[in-house]
Short mmCIF file of C-alpha atoms and ligand atoms in Angstrom, two decimals:
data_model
loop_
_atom_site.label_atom_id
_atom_site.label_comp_id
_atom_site.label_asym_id
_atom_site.label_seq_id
_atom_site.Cartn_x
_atom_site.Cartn_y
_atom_site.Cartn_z
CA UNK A 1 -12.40 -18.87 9.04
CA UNK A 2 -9.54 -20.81 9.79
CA UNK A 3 -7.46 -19.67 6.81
CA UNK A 4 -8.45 -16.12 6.34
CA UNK A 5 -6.91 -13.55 8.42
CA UNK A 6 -9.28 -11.11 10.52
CA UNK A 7 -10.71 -8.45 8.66
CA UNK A 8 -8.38 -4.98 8.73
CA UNK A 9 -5.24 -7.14 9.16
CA UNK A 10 -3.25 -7.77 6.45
CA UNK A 11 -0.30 -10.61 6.04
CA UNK A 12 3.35 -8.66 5.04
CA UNK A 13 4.07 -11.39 2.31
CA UNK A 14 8.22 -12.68 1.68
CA UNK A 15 7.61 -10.66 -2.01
CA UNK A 16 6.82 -7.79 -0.07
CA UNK A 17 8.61 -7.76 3.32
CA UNK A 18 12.07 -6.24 1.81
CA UNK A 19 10.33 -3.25 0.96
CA UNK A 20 9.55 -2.46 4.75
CA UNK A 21 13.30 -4.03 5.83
CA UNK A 22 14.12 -1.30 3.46
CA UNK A 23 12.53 1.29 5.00
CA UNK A 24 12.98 0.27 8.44
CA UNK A 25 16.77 0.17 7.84
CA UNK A 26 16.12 3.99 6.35
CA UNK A 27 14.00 4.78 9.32
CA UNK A 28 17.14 3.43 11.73
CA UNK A 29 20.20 5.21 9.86
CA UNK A 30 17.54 8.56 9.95
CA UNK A 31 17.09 8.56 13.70
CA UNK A 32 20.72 7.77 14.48
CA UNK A 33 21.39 10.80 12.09
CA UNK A 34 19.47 12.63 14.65
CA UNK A 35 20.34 11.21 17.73
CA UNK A 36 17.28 9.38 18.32
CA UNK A 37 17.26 6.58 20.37
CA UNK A 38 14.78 3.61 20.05
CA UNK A 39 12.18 2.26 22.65
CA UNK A 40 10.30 -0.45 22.93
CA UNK A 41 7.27 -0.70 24.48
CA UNK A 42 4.54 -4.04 24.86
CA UNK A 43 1.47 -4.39 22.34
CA UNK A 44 -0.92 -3.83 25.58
CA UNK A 45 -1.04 -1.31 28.22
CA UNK A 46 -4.01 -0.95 31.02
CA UNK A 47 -6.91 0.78 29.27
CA UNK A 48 -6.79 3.68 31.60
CA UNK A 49 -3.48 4.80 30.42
CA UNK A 50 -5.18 5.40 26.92
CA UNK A 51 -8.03 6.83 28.19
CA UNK A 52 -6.33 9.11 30.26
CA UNK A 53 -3.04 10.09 27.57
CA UNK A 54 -5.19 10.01 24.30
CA UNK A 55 -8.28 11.80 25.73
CA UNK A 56 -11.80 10.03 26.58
CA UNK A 57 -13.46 12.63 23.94
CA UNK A 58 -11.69 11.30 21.05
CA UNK A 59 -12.48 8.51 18.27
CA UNK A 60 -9.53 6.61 19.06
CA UNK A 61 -11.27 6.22 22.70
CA UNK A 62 -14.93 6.27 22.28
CA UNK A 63 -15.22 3.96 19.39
CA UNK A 64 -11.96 2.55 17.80
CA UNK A 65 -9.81 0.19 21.05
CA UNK A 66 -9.36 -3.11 21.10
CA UNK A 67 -9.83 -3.46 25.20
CA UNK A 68 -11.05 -6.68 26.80
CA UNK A 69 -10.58 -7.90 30.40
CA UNK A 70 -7.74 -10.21 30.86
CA UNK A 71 -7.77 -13.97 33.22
CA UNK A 72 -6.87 -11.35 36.50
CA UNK A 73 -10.48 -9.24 35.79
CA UNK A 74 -7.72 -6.39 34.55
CA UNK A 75 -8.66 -3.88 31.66
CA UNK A 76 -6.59 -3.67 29.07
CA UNK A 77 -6.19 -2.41 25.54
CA UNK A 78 -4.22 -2.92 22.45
CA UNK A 79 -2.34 0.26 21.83
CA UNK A 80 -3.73 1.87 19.18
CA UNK A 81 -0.86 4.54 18.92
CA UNK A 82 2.57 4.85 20.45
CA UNK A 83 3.13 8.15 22.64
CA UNK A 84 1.38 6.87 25.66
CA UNK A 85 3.22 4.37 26.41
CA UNK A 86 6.17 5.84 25.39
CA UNK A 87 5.36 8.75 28.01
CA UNK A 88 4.42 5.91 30.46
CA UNK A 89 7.71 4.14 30.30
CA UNK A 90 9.39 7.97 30.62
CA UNK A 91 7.65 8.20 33.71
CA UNK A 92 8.17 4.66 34.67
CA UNK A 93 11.56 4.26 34.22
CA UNK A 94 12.38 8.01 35.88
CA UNK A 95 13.94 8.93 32.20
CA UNK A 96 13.70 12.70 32.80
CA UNK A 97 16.42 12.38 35.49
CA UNK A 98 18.38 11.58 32.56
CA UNK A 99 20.01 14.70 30.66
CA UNK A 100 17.31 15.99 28.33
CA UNK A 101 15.71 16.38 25.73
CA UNK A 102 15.17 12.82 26.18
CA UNK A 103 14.75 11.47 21.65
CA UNK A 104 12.52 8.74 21.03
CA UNK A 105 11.36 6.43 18.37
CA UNK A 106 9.72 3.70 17.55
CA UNK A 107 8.54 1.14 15.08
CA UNK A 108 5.56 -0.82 16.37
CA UNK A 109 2.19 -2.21 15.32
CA UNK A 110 -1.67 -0.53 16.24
CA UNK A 111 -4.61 -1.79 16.41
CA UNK A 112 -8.31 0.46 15.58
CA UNK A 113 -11.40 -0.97 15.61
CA UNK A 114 -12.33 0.84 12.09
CA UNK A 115 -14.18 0.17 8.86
CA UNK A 116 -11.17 -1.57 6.97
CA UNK A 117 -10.07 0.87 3.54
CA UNK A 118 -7.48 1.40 1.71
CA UNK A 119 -5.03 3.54 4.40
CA UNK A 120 -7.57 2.22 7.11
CA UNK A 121 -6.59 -1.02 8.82
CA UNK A 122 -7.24 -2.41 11.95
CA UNK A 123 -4.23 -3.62 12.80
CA UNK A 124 -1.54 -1.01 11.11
CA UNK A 125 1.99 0.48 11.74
CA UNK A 126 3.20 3.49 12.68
CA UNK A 127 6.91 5.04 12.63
CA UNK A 128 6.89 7.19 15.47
CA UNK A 129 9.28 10.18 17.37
CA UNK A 130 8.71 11.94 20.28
CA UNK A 131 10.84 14.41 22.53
CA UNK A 132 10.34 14.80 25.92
CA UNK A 133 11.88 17.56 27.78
CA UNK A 134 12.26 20.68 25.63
CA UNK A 135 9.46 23.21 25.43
CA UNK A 136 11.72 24.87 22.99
CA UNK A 137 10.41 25.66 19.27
CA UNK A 138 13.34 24.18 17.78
CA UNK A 139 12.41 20.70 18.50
CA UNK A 140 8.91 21.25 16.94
CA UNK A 141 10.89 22.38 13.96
CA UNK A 142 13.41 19.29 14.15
CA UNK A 143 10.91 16.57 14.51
CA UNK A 144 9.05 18.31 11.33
CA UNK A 145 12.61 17.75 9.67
CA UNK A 146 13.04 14.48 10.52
CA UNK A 147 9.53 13.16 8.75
CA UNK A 148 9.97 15.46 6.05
CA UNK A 149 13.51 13.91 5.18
CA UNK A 150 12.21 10.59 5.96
CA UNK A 151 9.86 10.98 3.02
CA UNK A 152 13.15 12.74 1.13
CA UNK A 153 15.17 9.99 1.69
CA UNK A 154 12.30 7.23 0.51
CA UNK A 155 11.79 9.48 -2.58
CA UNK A 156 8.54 10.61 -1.89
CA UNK A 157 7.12 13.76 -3.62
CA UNK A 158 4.91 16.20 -3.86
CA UNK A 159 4.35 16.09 -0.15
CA UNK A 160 2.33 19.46 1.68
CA UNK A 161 2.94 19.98 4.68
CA UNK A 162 0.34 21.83 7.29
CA UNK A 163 0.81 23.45 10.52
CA UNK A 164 -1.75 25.28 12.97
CA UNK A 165 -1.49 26.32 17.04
CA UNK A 166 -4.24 25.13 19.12
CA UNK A 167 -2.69 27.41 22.18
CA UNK A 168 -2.40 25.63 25.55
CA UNK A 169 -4.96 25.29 28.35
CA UNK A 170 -4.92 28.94 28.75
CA UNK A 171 -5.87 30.42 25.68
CA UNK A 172 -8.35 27.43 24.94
CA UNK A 173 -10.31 28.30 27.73
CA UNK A 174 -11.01 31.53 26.21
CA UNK A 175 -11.53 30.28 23.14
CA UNK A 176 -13.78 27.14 24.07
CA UNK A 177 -15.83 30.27 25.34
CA UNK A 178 -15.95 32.17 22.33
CA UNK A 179 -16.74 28.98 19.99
CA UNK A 180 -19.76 27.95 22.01
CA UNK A 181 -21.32 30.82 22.04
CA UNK A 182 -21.17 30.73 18.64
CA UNK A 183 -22.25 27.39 17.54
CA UNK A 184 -25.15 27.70 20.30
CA UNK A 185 -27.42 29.42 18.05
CA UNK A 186 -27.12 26.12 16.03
CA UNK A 187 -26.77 23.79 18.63
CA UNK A 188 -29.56 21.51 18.01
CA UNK A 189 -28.45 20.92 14.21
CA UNK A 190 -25.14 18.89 15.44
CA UNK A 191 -24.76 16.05 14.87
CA UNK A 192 -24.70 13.60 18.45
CA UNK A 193 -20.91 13.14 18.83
CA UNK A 194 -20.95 17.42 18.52
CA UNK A 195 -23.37 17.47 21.03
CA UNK A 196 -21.17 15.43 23.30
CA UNK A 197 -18.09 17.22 22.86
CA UNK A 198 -20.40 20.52 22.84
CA UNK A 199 -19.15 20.92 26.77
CA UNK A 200 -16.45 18.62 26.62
CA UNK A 201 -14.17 19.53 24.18
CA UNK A 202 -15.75 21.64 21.75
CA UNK A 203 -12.78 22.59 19.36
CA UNK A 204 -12.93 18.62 18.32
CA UNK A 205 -16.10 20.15 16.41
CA UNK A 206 -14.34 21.67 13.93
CA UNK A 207 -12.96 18.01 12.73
CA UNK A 208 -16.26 16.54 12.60
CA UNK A 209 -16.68 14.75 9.06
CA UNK A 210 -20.45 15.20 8.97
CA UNK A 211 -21.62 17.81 6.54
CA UNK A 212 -24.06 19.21 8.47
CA UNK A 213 -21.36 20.35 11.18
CA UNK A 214 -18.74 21.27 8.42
CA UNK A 215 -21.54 23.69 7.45
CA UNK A 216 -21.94 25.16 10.92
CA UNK A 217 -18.86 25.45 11.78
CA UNK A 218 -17.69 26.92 8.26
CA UNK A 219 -17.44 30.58 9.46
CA UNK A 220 -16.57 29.80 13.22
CA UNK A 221 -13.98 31.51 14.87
CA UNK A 222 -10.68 29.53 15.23
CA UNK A 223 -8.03 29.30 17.83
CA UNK A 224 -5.12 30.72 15.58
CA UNK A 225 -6.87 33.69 16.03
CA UNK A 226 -6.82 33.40 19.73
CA UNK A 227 -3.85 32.75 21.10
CA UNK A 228 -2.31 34.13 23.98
CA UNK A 229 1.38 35.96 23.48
CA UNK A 230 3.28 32.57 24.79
CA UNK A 231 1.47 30.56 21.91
CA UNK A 232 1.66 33.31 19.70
CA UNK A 233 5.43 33.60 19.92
CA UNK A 234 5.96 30.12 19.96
CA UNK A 235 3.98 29.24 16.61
CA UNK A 236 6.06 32.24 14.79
CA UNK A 237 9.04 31.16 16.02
CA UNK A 238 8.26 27.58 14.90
CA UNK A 239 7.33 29.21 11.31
CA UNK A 240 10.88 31.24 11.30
CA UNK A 241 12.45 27.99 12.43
CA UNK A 242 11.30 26.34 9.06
CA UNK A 243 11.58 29.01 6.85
CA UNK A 244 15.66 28.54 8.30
CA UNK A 245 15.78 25.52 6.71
CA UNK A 246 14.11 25.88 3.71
CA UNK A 247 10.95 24.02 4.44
CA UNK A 248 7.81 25.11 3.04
CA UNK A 249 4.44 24.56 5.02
CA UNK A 250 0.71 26.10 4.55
CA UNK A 251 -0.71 27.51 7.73
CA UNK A 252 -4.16 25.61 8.37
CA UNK A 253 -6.61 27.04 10.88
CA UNK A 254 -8.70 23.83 10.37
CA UNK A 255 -5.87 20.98 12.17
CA UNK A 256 -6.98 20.55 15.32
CA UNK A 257 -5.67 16.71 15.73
CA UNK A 258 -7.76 13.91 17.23
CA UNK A 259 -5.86 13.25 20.09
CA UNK A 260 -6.69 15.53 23.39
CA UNK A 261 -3.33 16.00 24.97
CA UNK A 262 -1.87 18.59 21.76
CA UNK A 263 -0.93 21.97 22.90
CA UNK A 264 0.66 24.53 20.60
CA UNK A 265 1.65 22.91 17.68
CA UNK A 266 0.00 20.80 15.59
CA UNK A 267 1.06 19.35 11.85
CA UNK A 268 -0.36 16.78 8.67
CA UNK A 269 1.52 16.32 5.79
CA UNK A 270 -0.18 14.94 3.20
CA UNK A 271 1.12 13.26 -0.07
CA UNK A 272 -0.50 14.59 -3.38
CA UNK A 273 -1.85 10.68 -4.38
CA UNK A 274 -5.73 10.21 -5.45
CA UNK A 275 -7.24 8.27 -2.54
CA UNK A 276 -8.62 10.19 0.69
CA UNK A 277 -6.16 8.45 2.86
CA UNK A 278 -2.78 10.42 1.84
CA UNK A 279 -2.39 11.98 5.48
CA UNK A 280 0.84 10.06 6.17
CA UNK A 281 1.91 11.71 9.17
CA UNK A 282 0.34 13.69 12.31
CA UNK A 283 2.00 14.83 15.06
CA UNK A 284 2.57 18.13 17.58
CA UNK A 285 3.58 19.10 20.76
CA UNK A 286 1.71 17.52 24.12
CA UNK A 287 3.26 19.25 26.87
CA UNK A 288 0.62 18.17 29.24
CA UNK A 289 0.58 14.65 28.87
CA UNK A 290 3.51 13.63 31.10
CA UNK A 291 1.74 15.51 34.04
CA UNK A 292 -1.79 14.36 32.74
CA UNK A 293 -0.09 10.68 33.17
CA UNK A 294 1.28 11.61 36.53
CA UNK A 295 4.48 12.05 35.38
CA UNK A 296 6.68 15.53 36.36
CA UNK A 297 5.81 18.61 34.27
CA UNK A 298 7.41 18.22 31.19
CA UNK A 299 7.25 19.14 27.91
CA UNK A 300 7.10 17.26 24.53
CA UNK A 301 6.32 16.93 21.23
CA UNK A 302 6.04 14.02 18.45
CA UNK A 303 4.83 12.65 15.61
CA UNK A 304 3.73 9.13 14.30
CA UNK A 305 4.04 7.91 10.47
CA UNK A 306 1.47 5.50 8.56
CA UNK A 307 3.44 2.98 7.38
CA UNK A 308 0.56 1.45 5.34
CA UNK A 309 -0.10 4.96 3.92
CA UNK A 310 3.65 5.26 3.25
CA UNK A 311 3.64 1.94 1.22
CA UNK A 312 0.21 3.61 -0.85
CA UNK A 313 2.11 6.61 -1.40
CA UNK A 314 5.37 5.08 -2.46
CA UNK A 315 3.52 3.12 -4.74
CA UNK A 316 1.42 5.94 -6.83
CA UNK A 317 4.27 8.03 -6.98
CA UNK A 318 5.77 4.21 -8.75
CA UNK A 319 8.76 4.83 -6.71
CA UNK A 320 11.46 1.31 -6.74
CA UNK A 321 12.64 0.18 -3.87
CA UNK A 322 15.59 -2.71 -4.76
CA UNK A 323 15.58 -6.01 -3.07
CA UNK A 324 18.99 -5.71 -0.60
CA UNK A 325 17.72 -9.33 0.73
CA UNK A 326 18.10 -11.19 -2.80
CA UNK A 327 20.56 -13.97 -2.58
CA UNK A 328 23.91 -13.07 -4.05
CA UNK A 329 24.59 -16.18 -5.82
CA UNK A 330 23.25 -19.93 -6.63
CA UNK A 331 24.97 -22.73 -6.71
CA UNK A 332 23.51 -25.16 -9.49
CA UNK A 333 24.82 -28.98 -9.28
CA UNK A 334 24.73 -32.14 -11.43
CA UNK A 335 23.89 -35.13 -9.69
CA UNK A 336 24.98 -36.64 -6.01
CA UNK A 337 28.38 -36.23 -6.05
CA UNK A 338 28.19 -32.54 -7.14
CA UNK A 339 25.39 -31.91 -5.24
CA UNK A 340 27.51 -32.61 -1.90
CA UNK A 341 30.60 -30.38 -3.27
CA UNK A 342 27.75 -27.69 -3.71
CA UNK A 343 26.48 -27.69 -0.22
CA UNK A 344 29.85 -27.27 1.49
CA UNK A 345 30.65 -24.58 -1.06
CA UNK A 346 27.69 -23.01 -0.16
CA UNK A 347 28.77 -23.45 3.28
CA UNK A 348 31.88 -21.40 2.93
CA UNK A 349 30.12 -19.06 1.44
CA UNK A 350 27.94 -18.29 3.97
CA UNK A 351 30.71 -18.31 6.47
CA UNK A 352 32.42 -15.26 4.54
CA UNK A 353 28.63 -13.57 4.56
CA UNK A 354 27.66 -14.20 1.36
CA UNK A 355 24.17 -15.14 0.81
CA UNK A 356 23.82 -17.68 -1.40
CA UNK A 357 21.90 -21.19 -1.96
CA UNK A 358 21.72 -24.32 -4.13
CA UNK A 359 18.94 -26.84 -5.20
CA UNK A 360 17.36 -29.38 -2.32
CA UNK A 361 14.94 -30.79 -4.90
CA UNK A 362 16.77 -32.34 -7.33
CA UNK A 363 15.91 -29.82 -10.46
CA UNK A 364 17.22 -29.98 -13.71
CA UNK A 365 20.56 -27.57 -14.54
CA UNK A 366 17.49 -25.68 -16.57
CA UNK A 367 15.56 -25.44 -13.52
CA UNK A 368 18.12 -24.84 -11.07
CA UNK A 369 19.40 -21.91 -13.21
CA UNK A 370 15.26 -20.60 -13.74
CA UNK A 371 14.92 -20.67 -9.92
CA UNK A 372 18.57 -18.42 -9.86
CA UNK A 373 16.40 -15.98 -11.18
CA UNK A 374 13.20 -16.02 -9.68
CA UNK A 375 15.68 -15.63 -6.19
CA UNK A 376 16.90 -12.24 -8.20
CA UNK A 377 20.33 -14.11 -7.46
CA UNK A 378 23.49 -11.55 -9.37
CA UNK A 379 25.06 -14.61 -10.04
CA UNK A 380 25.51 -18.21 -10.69
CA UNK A 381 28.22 -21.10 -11.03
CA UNK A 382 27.40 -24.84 -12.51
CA UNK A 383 29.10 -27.48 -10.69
CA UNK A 384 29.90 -30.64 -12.60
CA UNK A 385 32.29 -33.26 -12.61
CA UNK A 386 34.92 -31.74 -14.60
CA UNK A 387 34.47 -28.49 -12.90
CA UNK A 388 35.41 -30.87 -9.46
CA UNK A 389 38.25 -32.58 -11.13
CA UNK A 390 39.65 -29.05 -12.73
CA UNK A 391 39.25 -26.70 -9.61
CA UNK A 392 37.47 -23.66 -11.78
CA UNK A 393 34.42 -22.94 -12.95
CA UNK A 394 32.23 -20.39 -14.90
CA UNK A 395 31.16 -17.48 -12.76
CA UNK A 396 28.21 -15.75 -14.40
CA UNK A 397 26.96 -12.67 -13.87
CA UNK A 398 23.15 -13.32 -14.59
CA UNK A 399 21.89 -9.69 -14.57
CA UNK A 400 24.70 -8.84 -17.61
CA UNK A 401 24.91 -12.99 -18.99
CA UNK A 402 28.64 -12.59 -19.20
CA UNK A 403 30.92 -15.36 -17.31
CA UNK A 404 34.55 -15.51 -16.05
CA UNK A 405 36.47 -18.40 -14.93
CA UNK A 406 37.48 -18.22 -11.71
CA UNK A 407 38.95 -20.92 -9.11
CA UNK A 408 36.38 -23.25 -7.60
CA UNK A 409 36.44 -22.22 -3.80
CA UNK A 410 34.89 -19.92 -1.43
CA UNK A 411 37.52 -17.39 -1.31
CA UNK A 412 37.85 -16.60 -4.95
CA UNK A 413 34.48 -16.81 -5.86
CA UNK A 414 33.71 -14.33 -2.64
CA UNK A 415 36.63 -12.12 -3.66
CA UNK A 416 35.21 -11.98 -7.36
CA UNK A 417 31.70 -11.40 -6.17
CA UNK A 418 32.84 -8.43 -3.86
CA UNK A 419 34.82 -6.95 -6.25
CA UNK A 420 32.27 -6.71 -8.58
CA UNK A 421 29.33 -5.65 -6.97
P1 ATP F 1 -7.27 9.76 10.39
O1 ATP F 1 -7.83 11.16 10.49
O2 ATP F 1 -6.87 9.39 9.00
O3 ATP F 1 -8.17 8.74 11.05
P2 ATP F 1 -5.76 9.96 12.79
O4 ATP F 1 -5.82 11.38 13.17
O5 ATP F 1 -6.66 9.00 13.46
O6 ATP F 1 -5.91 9.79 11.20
P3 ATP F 1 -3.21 9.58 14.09
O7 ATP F 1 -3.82 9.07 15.33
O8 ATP F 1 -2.62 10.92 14.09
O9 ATP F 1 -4.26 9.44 12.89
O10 ATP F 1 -2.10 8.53 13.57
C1 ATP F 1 -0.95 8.96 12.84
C2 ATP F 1 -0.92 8.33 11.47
O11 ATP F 1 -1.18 6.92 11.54
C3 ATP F 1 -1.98 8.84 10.50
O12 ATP F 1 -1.58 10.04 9.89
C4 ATP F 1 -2.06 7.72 9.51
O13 ATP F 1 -1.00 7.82 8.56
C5 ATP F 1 -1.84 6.51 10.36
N1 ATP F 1 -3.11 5.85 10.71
C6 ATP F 1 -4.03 6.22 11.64
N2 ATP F 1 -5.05 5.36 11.70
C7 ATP F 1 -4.77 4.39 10.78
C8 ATP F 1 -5.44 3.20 10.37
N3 ATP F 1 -6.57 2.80 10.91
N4 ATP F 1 -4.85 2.44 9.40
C9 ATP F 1 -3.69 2.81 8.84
N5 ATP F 1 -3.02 3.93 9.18
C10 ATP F 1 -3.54 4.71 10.14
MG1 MG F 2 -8.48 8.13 12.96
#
């Protein structure tokens, strides 16, 4: 117990945590790209705020939250995805006084009670954007750019993107209508989370993963087909929007997103990778959450990235990330004497910013130089007696093996180092 972490979590080891500095920094230089500013939000929110911005009909809040009563008898829940609270602190924090369209990201950890998989944790990350403020198509277009250059920029491939309407409150009505009277005749064959959502929010039915329902619901009508002329001219604008920038997409009656509060648009893209968890990113427009939250009316739309999924795809498309945190250069020493010079060298070397370490355990020269490696250092110097005495030394470039003499002191071994790299 006490030294294994709780199932679904999983420790970000030092051999792996430079591949998510690495994206993170991508992720960072991206959003500033596109003007998109970063909030910050806590871990736990009261439970009602999920409840009432993800939907009380949906996975995420029937069976998957962390919620437990704190010391004060309040409920609260571990987020288990990022645009409530970012709409709550919009609201909070009277952000839509602010010019809009108000950009958002964020970077945070989520937590779903689920049956752990590969792609399925229970505590995971997501790389999130939202905009509030805009109802216009060109943000549902420009958030769809973002993710898809995110993945560009990583060097992911072979990545499909899908987009569907599920129309606003208006034309759902109408539609909600239309699909009940048609799964009615089968009515008693769905499965008991159908039933449920049979009055509540029957177009959820058409993501259930049972077969029996995927059967039923085969030849039912959809809400593409449905949608009133607003929608309508807001999905083909979105499509005309993308076709502007050269991005392809597949039109996919079948998305109808987990999460209640989507209106209009909604969009996967999935990476072409053999496991059943290669949806890395779901998102769409929400213009009634704000309102829903008690927020003014506003519009918005978002998306949120699987950063675990990311990882899975990166990985079976074998795509390298490099190391930008290995140390720069190691400083080997022979005995006590050197072994001082070697930590105020070091010293002034980190003083000019350049990473760079020496032995604390009293190796051999062998080891020392073995451990160089392991640190991916680019380079090395030996520090000796003679080298103390003469003022140079050997400065070798490990990756190539060749060496240069250059004079033994911060400045010119940091000038050398910069120059080359
Ligand atoms: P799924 O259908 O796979 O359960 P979802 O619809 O529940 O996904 P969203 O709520 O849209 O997922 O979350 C956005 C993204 O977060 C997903 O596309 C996925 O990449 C990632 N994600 C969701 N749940 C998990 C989880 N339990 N573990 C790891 N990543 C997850
Ligand atoms: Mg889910």
């Amino acid at each position: 117990m006490l030294t294994k972490a709780p199932k679904g979590t999983a420790d970000i080891l030092p051999e792996n945590s430079y591949k998510w500095q690495y994206a993170e920094n991508v992720i960072k230089k991206l959003c500033a790209d596109f003007g998109v500013k970063e909030i910050r939000t806590p871990v736990f929110e009261h439970t009602e705020l999920f409840s009432r911005g993800v939907g009380d009909t949906t996975d995420v809040v029937e069976k998957e939250m962390y919620t437990f009563n704190d010391k004060g008898q309040r409920s609260i829940t571990l987020r288990p995805e990022g645009t409530a609270g970012a709409a709550r602190s919009f609201i909070e924090h009277g952000l839509f006084n602010n010019p809009q369209p108000t950009k958002l990201f964020y970077q945070i950890s989520c937590y779903r009670y689920e049956k752990p998989q590969a792609g399925r944790m229970r505590e995971f990350h997501q790389f999130g954007v939202e905009y509030f403020g805009t109802q216009n198509y060109a943000a549902d277009a420009e958030i769809i750019e973002l993710a898809l250059m995110l993945f560009g920029r990583l060097g992911l491939k072979d990545l499909t993107l899908r987009i569907n309407s599920i129309g606003c409150p208006h034309c759902r009505k109408a539609y909600n209508d239309k699909l009940k009277e048609y799964l009615s005749a089968n009515y008693d064959e769905l499965c008991d989370t159908c039933k449920s959502r049979f009055d509540r929010n029957p177009m959820r039915i058409i993501d259930c993963k049972s077969s029996v329902c995927k059967d039923i619901i085969k030849d039912a009508p959809r809400l593409i087909d449905y949608l009133c002329d607003e929608c309508s001219e807001h999905f083909a604008n979105v499509k005309s929007s993308l076709d502007n920038m050269g991005i392809e997409y597949e039109i996919d009656p079948d998305i109808v997103r987990g999460l209640d509060y989507y209106t209009k648009t909604v969009f996967e893209i999935t990476a072409d990778i053999a496991s059943s968890n290669a949806t890395v990113c779901g998102g769409g427009r929400y213009d009634g959450l704000v309102k829903e939250l008690g927020g003014p009316d506003t519009p918005a739309c978002g998306f949120a990235i699987g950063m675990e999924r990311l990882f899975l795809c990166l990985e079976a498309q074998n795509v390298e990330i490099n190391d930008e945190s290995a140390m720069q250069i190691f400083v080997g020493n022979i005995g006590a004497e050197s072994a001082k010079f070697a930590q105020k060298l070091v010293h002034d070397l980190r003083l000019l910013g350049i990473s760079a370490d020496y032995d604390k355990l009293d190796r051999s020269v062998k080891a020392q130089m073995k451990q160089a490696n392991k640190l991916g250092c680019k380079y090395s110097v030996i520090i000796g007696d003679n080298e103390i005495t003469e003022g140079k030394v050997m400065l070798k470039n490990m990756a190539l093996g060749e060496s240069a003499e250059v004079e033994l002191n911060a400045q010119a071994i940091a000038k050398n180092i910069e120059e080359n790299y």
